[in-house]
Amino acid sequence: MAGGKRIVAKSRLYLEGLRIHQAFSLDELAGRLLASARDMITAYQDEYVRMRAGGIAVGGTAVVLPSPPEPRLPAVVAAALRAGASYIGDEIVNLDPILVRAHAATTLPLLVDARDLTDFPELGRERIRFGRDRGDPGAVQAKTPRRPVRPDELGAEKVGSAPLAAIVFPDFEPGAETRLEPVSSGAHYLFATLGAILNMHVYGDRSVTFAHRLLETVPARRLVIGSVDAAGRLLASWDRSEAGVPA
Amino acid sequence: MRAKDGESVGSSPVDVPLDYRPRPCADVLELDMDDGVILFNRSLNLVHNLNPSAATVWKACDGKRTVRDIVRLLARAYRLKEADAITQIASVIGEFDALGLTEDPATPAAPDSTE
């Protein structure tokens, strides 16, 4: 238009006349649709302990990242894939409490927060508009869309399941040195693990004893994340020697 | 704050009588960790993380000690003045009660609605 203003059209998705999604790009629309689909697919997956966690595989074993709701978690997983890890899950992972294995919850791509895509310029995604900051970070975050990113776009493979080798608790501290720290199997991290279990209403106190047993038997670390890229490289270089497990 | 037996103590919204004898509810699973206690309320599917101070109060709730007994016990053990400790400890016990973690063994069980 005159004056240099651009008109950006919205894409809308209708289902039998009802508008169910709208977005500024088809890619963004796909992200919203896939997020809804993922929630519906995983809502009743109760054959395993369902956990809000990222999941990667390194050297044939799984590293799981339990977390409170955190939109940057998929970006950490994506960075680990770019650094050589294999993909299990970006935000939801199923854990077999008997065999202690991590399973992929869906075959859907990662849903990376649009703000974090600046860390992945190789994906060539166009810049999109974000919600205007009106002083409510939660509202802005809810409007900030996710963009689907396939593991192969990051040079990674998908893994259906892998034996659990480590539990890593992500802790975002922008600007801090990205590092791994040992943690004890204390109340704090047990509480954090339990807080990430999404189907505790199904497993009840079995989930409590399972989480306790996990922290007693599986190496646990705290990952201080100053940089998403550095965190990804650190996770992808996880090996059994780091975990203290004999090769 | 001075109080007599039978009177409630506490500046929080949840007050408890000093002669109340709290004990853990049967459907509460307890895990004693190095840095606190994890409680799982089976009936509500809620998990609680008690810090070391709250865990100390929790462990004193055995159904035999009254709130006053617990205050005396902990004040003696940690060299506190009872008058200073009574409000805080009573408040913590009141929270336990409000969250369904403790009950009074003297209170009869609710009748079965199917009878």
mmCIF file with all atom_site columns, N, CA, C and O in Angstrom, chain A residues 65-90:
data_model
loop_
_atom_site.group_PDB
_atom_site.id
_atom_site.type_symbol
_atom_site.label_atom_id
_atom_site.label_alt_id
_atom_site.label_comp_id
_atom_site.label_asym_id
_atom_site.label_entity_id
_atom_site.label_seq_id
_atom_site.pdbx_PDB_ins_code
_atom_site.Cartn_x
_atom_site.Cartn_y
_atom_site.Cartn_z
_atom_site.occupancy
_atom_site.B_iso_or_equiv
_atom_site.pdbx_formal_charge
_atom_site.auth_seq_id
_atom_site.auth_comp_id
_atom_site.auth_asym_id
_atom_site.auth_atom_id
_atom_site.pdbx_PDB_model_num
ATOM 1   N N  . LEU A 1 65 ? 13.641 -35.032 29.951 1.00 0.00 ? 65 LEU A N  1
ATOM 2   C CA . LEU A 1 65 ? 13.723 -33.721 30.597 1.00 0.00 ? 65 LEU A CA 1
ATOM 3   C C  . LEU A 1 65 ? 12.352 -33.336 31.179 1.00 0.00 ? 65 LEU A C  1
ATOM 4   O O  . LEU A 1 65 ? 11.579 -32.626 30.545 1.00 0.00 ? 65 LEU A O  1
ATOM 5   N N  . PRO A 1 66 ? 12.036 -33.768 32.403 1.00 0.00 ? 66 PRO A N  1
ATOM 6   C CA . PRO A 1 66 ? 10.742 -33.388 32.997 1.00 0.00 ? 66 PRO A CA 1
ATOM 7   C C  . PRO A 1 66 ? 10.717 -31.887 33.256 1.00 0.00 ? 66 PRO A C  1
ATOM 8   O O  . PRO A 1 66 ? 11.721 -31.291 33.641 1.00 0.00 ? 66 PRO A O  1
ATOM 9   N N  . SER A 1 67 ? 9.534  -31.308 33.063 1.00 0.00 ? 67 SER A N  1
ATOM 10  C CA . SER A 1 67 ? 9.487  -29.853 33.163 1.00 0.00 ? 67 SER A CA 1
ATOM 11  C C  . SER A 1 67 ? 8.085  -29.395 33.505 1.00 0.00 ? 67 SER A C  1
ATOM 12  O O  . SER A 1 67 ? 7.108  -30.038 33.133 1.00 0.00 ? 67 SER A O  1
ATOM 13  N N  . PRO A 1 68 ? 7.962  -28.265 34.209 1.00 0.00 ? 68 PRO A N  1
ATOM 14  C CA . PRO A 1 68 ? 6.652  -27.599 34.272 1.00 0.00 ? 68 PRO A CA 1
ATOM 15  C C  . PRO A 1 68 ? 6.333  -27.056 32.878 1.00 0.00 ? 68 PRO A C  1
ATOM 16  O O  . PRO A 1 68 ? 7.194  -27.107 31.995 1.00 0.00 ? 68 PRO A O  1
ATOM 17  N N  . PRO A 1 69 ? 5.115  -26.559 32.647 1.00 0.00 ? 69 PRO A N  1
ATOM 18  C CA . PRO A 1 69 ? 4.801  -26.028 31.319 1.00 0.00 ? 69 PRO A CA 1
ATOM 19  C C  . PRO A 1 69 ? 5.828  -24.981 30.906 1.00 0.00 ? 69 PRO A C  1
ATOM 20  O O  . PRO A 1 69 ? 6.008  -23.979 31.594 1.00 0.00 ? 69 PRO A O  1
ATOM 21  N N  . GLU A 1 70 ? 6.547  -25.241 29.820 1.00 0.00 ? 70 GLU A N  1
ATOM 22  C CA . GLU A 1 70 ? 7.649  -24.389 29.406 1.00 0.00 ? 70 GLU A CA 1
ATOM 23  C C  . GLU A 1 70 ? 7.721  -24.353 27.876 1.00 0.00 ? 70 GLU A C  1
ATOM 24  O O  . GLU A 1 70 ? 8.127  -25.335 27.246 1.00 0.00 ? 70 GLU A O  1
ATOM 25  N N  . PRO A 1 71 ? 7.333  -23.212 27.277 1.00 0.00 ? 71 PRO A N  1
ATOM 26  C CA . PRO A 1 71 ? 7.301  -23.163 25.805 1.00 0.00 ? 71 PRO A CA 1
ATOM 27  C C  . PRO A 1 71 ? 8.678  -23.276 25.159 1.00 0.00 ? 71 PRO A C  1
ATOM 28  O O  . PRO A 1 71 ? 8.778  -23.551 23.966 1.00 0.00 ? 71 PRO A O  1
ATOM 29  N N  . ARG A 1 72 ? 9.745  -23.063 25.907 1.00 0.00 ? 72 ARG A N  1
ATOM 30  C CA . ARG A 1 72 ? 11.088 -23.154 25.323 1.00 0.00 ? 72 ARG A CA 1
ATOM 31  C C  . ARG A 1 72 ? 11.637 -24.573 25.324 1.00 0.00 ? 72 ARG A C  1
ATOM 32  O O  . ARG A 1 72 ? 12.690 -24.828 24.729 1.00 0.00 ? 72 ARG A O  1
ATOM 33  N N  . LEU A 1 73 ? 10.940 -25.494 25.947 1.00 0.00 ? 73 LEU A N  1
ATOM 34  C CA . LEU A 1 73 ? 11.460 -26.861 26.021 1.00 0.00 ? 73 LEU A CA 1
ATOM 35  C C  . LEU A 1 73 ? 11.636 -27.499 24.642 1.00 0.00 ? 73 LEU A C  1
ATOM 36  O O  . LEU A 1 73 ? 12.675 -28.113 24.380 1.00 0.00 ? 73 LEU A O  1
ATOM 37  N N  . PRO A 1 74 ? 10.669 -27.361 23.731 1.00 0.00 ? 74 PRO A N  1
ATOM 38  C CA . PRO A 1 74 ? 10.887 -27.948 22.401 1.00 0.00 ? 74 PRO A CA 1
ATOM 39  C C  . PRO A 1 74 ? 12.123 -27.388 21.703 1.00 0.00 ? 74 PRO A C  1
ATOM 40  O O  . PRO A 1 74 ? 12.773 -28.097 20.930 1.00 0.00 ? 74 PRO A O  1
ATOM 41  N N  . ALA A 1 75 ? 12.455 -26.138 21.962 1.00 0.00 ? 75 ALA A N  1
ATOM 42  C CA . ALA A 1 75 ? 13.643 -25.552 21.331 1.00 0.00 ? 75 ALA A CA 1
ATOM 43  C C  . ALA A 1 75 ? 14.912 -26.227 21.850 1.00 0.00 ? 75 ALA A C  1
ATOM 44  O O  . ALA A 1 75 ? 15.865 -26.439 21.095 1.00 0.00 ? 75 ALA A O  1
ATOM 45  N N  . VAL A 1 76 ? 14.923 -26.590 23.132 1.00 0.00 ? 76 VAL A N  1
ATOM 46  C CA . VAL A 1 76 ? 16.080 -27.296 23.696 1.00 0.00 ? 76 VAL A CA 1
ATOM 47  C C  . VAL A 1 76 ? 16.208 -28.671 23.044 1.00 0.00 ? 76 VAL A C  1
ATOM 48  O O  . VAL A 1 76 ? 17.305 -29.108 22.671 1.00 0.00 ? 76 VAL A O  1
ATOM 49  N N  . VAL A 1 77 ? 15.075 -29.345 22.881 1.00 0.00 ? 77 VAL A N  1
ATOM 50  C CA . VAL A 1 77 ? 15.083 -30.652 22.217 1.00 0.00 ? 77 VAL A CA 1
ATOM 51  C C  . VAL A 1 77 ? 15.564 -30.503 20.784 1.00 0.00 ? 77 VAL A C  1
ATOM 52  O O  . VAL A 1 77 ? 16.394 -31.274 20.302 1.00 0.00 ? 77 VAL A O  1
ATOM 53  N N  . ALA A 1 78 ? 15.066 -29.465 20.103 1.00 0.00 ? 78 ALA A N  1
ATOM 54  C CA . ALA A 1 78 ? 15.472 -29.236 18.713 1.00 0.00 ? 78 ALA A CA 1
ATOM 55  C C  . ALA A 1 78 ? 16.978 -28.988 18.621 1.00 0.00 ? 78 ALA A C  1
ATOM 56  O O  . ALA A 1 78 ? 17.653 -29.472 17.703 1.00 0.00 ? 78 ALA A O  1
ATOM 57  N N  . ALA A 1 79 ? 17.511 -28.232 19.576 1.00 0.00 ? 79 ALA A N  1
ATOM 58  C CA . ALA A 1 79 ? 18.952 -27.956 19.564 1.00 0.00 ? 79 ALA A CA 1
ATOM 59  C C  . ALA A 1 79 ? 19.747 -29.234 19.778 1.00 0.00 ? 79 ALA A C  1
ATOM 60  O O  . ALA A 1 79 ? 20.822 -29.422 19.193 1.00 0.00 ? 79 ALA A O  1
ATOM 61  N N  . ALA A 1 80 ? 19.227 -30.126 20.607 1.00 0.00 ? 80 ALA A N  1
ATOM 62  C CA . ALA A 1 80 ? 19.907 -31.407 20.832 1.00 0.00 ? 80 ALA A CA 1
ATOM 63  C C  . ALA A 1 80 ? 19.864 -32.263 19.557 1.00 0.00 ? 80 ALA A C  1
ATOM 64  O O  . ALA A 1 80 ? 20.839 -32.945 19.227 1.00 0.00 ? 80 ALA A O  1
ATOM 65  N N  . LEU A 1 81 ? 18.749 -32.212 18.845 1.00 0.00 ? 81 LEU A N  1
ATOM 66  C CA . LEU A 1 81 ? 18.654 -32.969 17.588 1.00 0.00 ? 81 LEU A CA 1
ATOM 67  C C  . LEU A 1 81 ? 19.664 -32.431 16.582 1.00 0.00 ? 81 LEU A C  1
ATOM 68  O O  . LEU A 1 81 ? 20.331 -33.194 15.872 1.00 0.00 ? 81 LEU A O  1
ATOM 69  N N  . ARG A 1 82 ? 19.751 -31.124 16.507 1.00 0.00 ? 82 ARG A N  1
ATOM 70  C CA . ARG A 1 82 ? 20.695 -30.501 15.577 1.00 0.00 ? 82 ARG A CA 1
ATOM 71  C C  . ARG A 1 82 ? 22.125 -30.900 15.893 1.00 0.00 ? 82 ARG A C  1
ATOM 72  O O  . ARG A 1 82 ? 22.973 -30.999 15.018 1.00 0.00 ? 82 ARG A O  1
ATOM 73  N N  . ALA A 1 83 ? 22.383 -31.150 17.190 1.00 0.00 ? 83 ALA A N  1
ATOM 74  C CA . ALA A 1 83 ? 23.732 -31.504 17.634 1.00 0.00 ? 83 ALA A CA 1
ATOM 75  C C  . ALA A 1 83 ? 24.004 -32.999 17.556 1.00 0.00 ? 83 ALA A C  1
ATOM 76  O O  . ALA A 1 83 ? 25.097 -33.435 17.944 1.00 0.00 ? 83 ALA A O  1
ATOM 77  N N  . GLY A 1 84 ? 23.017 -33.789 17.085 1.00 0.00 ? 84 GLY A N  1
ATOM 78  C CA . GLY A 1 84 ? 23.287 -35.199 16.852 1.00 0.00 ? 84 GLY A CA 1
ATOM 79  C C  . GLY A 1 84 ? 22.433 -36.183 17.614 1.00 0.00 ? 84 GLY A C  1
ATOM 80  O O  . GLY A 1 84 ? 22.574 -37.397 17.424 1.00 0.00 ? 84 GLY A O  1
ATOM 81  N N  . ALA A 1 85 ? 21.546 -35.718 18.490 1.00 0.00 ? 85 ALA A N  1
ATOM 82  C CA . ALA A 1 85 ? 20.686 -36.642 19.222 1.00 0.00 ? 85 ALA A CA 1
ATOM 83  C C  . ALA A 1 85 ? 19.545 -37.117 18.327 1.00 0.00 ? 85 ALA A C  1
ATOM 84  O O  . ALA A 1 85 ? 19.280 -36.536 17.272 1.00 0.00 ? 85 ALA A O  1
ATOM 85  N N  . SER A 1 86 ? 18.852 -38.166 18.748 1.00 0.00 ? 86 SER A N  1
ATOM 86  C CA . SER A 1 86 ? 17.671 -38.648 18.050 1.00 0.00 ? 86 SER A CA 1
ATOM 87  C C  . SER A 1 86 ? 16.429 -38.217 18.813 1.00 0.00 ? 86 SER A C  1
ATOM 88  O O  . SER A 1 86 ? 16.483 -37.930 20.000 1.00 0.00 ? 86 SER A O  1
ATOM 89  N N  . TYR A 1 87 ? 15.293 -38.223 18.107 1.00 0.00 ? 87 TYR A N  1
ATOM 90  C CA . TYR A 1 87 ? 14.080 -37.595 18.646 1.00 0.00 ? 87 TYR A CA 1
ATOM 91  C C  . TYR A 1 87 ? 13.135 -38.617 19.258 1.00 0.00 ? 87 TYR A C  1
ATOM 92  O O  . TYR A 1 87 ? 12.789 -39.621 18.625 1.00 0.00 ? 87 TYR A O  1
ATOM 93  N N  . ILE A 1 88 ? 12.704 -38.321 20.492 1.00 0.00 ? 88 ILE A N  1
ATOM 94  C CA . ILE A 1 88 ? 11.650 -39.110 21.118 1.00 0.00 ? 88 ILE A CA 1
ATOM 95  C C  . ILE A 1 88 ? 10.402 -38.248 21.312 1.00 0.00 ? 88 ILE A C  1
ATOM 96  O O  . ILE A 1 88 ? 9.305  -38.633 20.925 1.00 0.00 ? 88 ILE A O  1
ATOM 97  N N  . GLY A 1 89 ? 10.567 -37.077 21.925 1.00 0.00 ? 89 GLY A N  1
ATOM 98  C CA . GLY A 1 89 ? 9.407  -36.217 22.135 1.00 0.00 ? 89 GLY A CA 1
ATOM 99  C C  . GLY A 1 89 ? 9.839  -34.806 22.469 1.00 0.00 ? 89 GLY A C  1
ATOM 100 O O  . GLY A 1 89 ? 10.912 -34.603 23.027 1.00 0.00 ? 89 GLY A O  1
ATOM 101 N N  . ASP A 1 90 ? 8.986  -33.824 22.133 1.00 0.00 ? 90 ASP A N  1
ATOM 102 C CA . ASP A 1 90 ? 9.350  -32.442 22.427 1.00 0.00 ? 90 ASP A CA 1
ATOM 103 C C  . ASP A 1 90 ? 8.765  -31.971 23.749 1.00 0.00 ? 90 ASP A C  1
ATOM 104 O O  . ASP A 1 90 ? 9.387  -31.196 24.467 1.00 0.00 ? 90 ASP A O  1
#
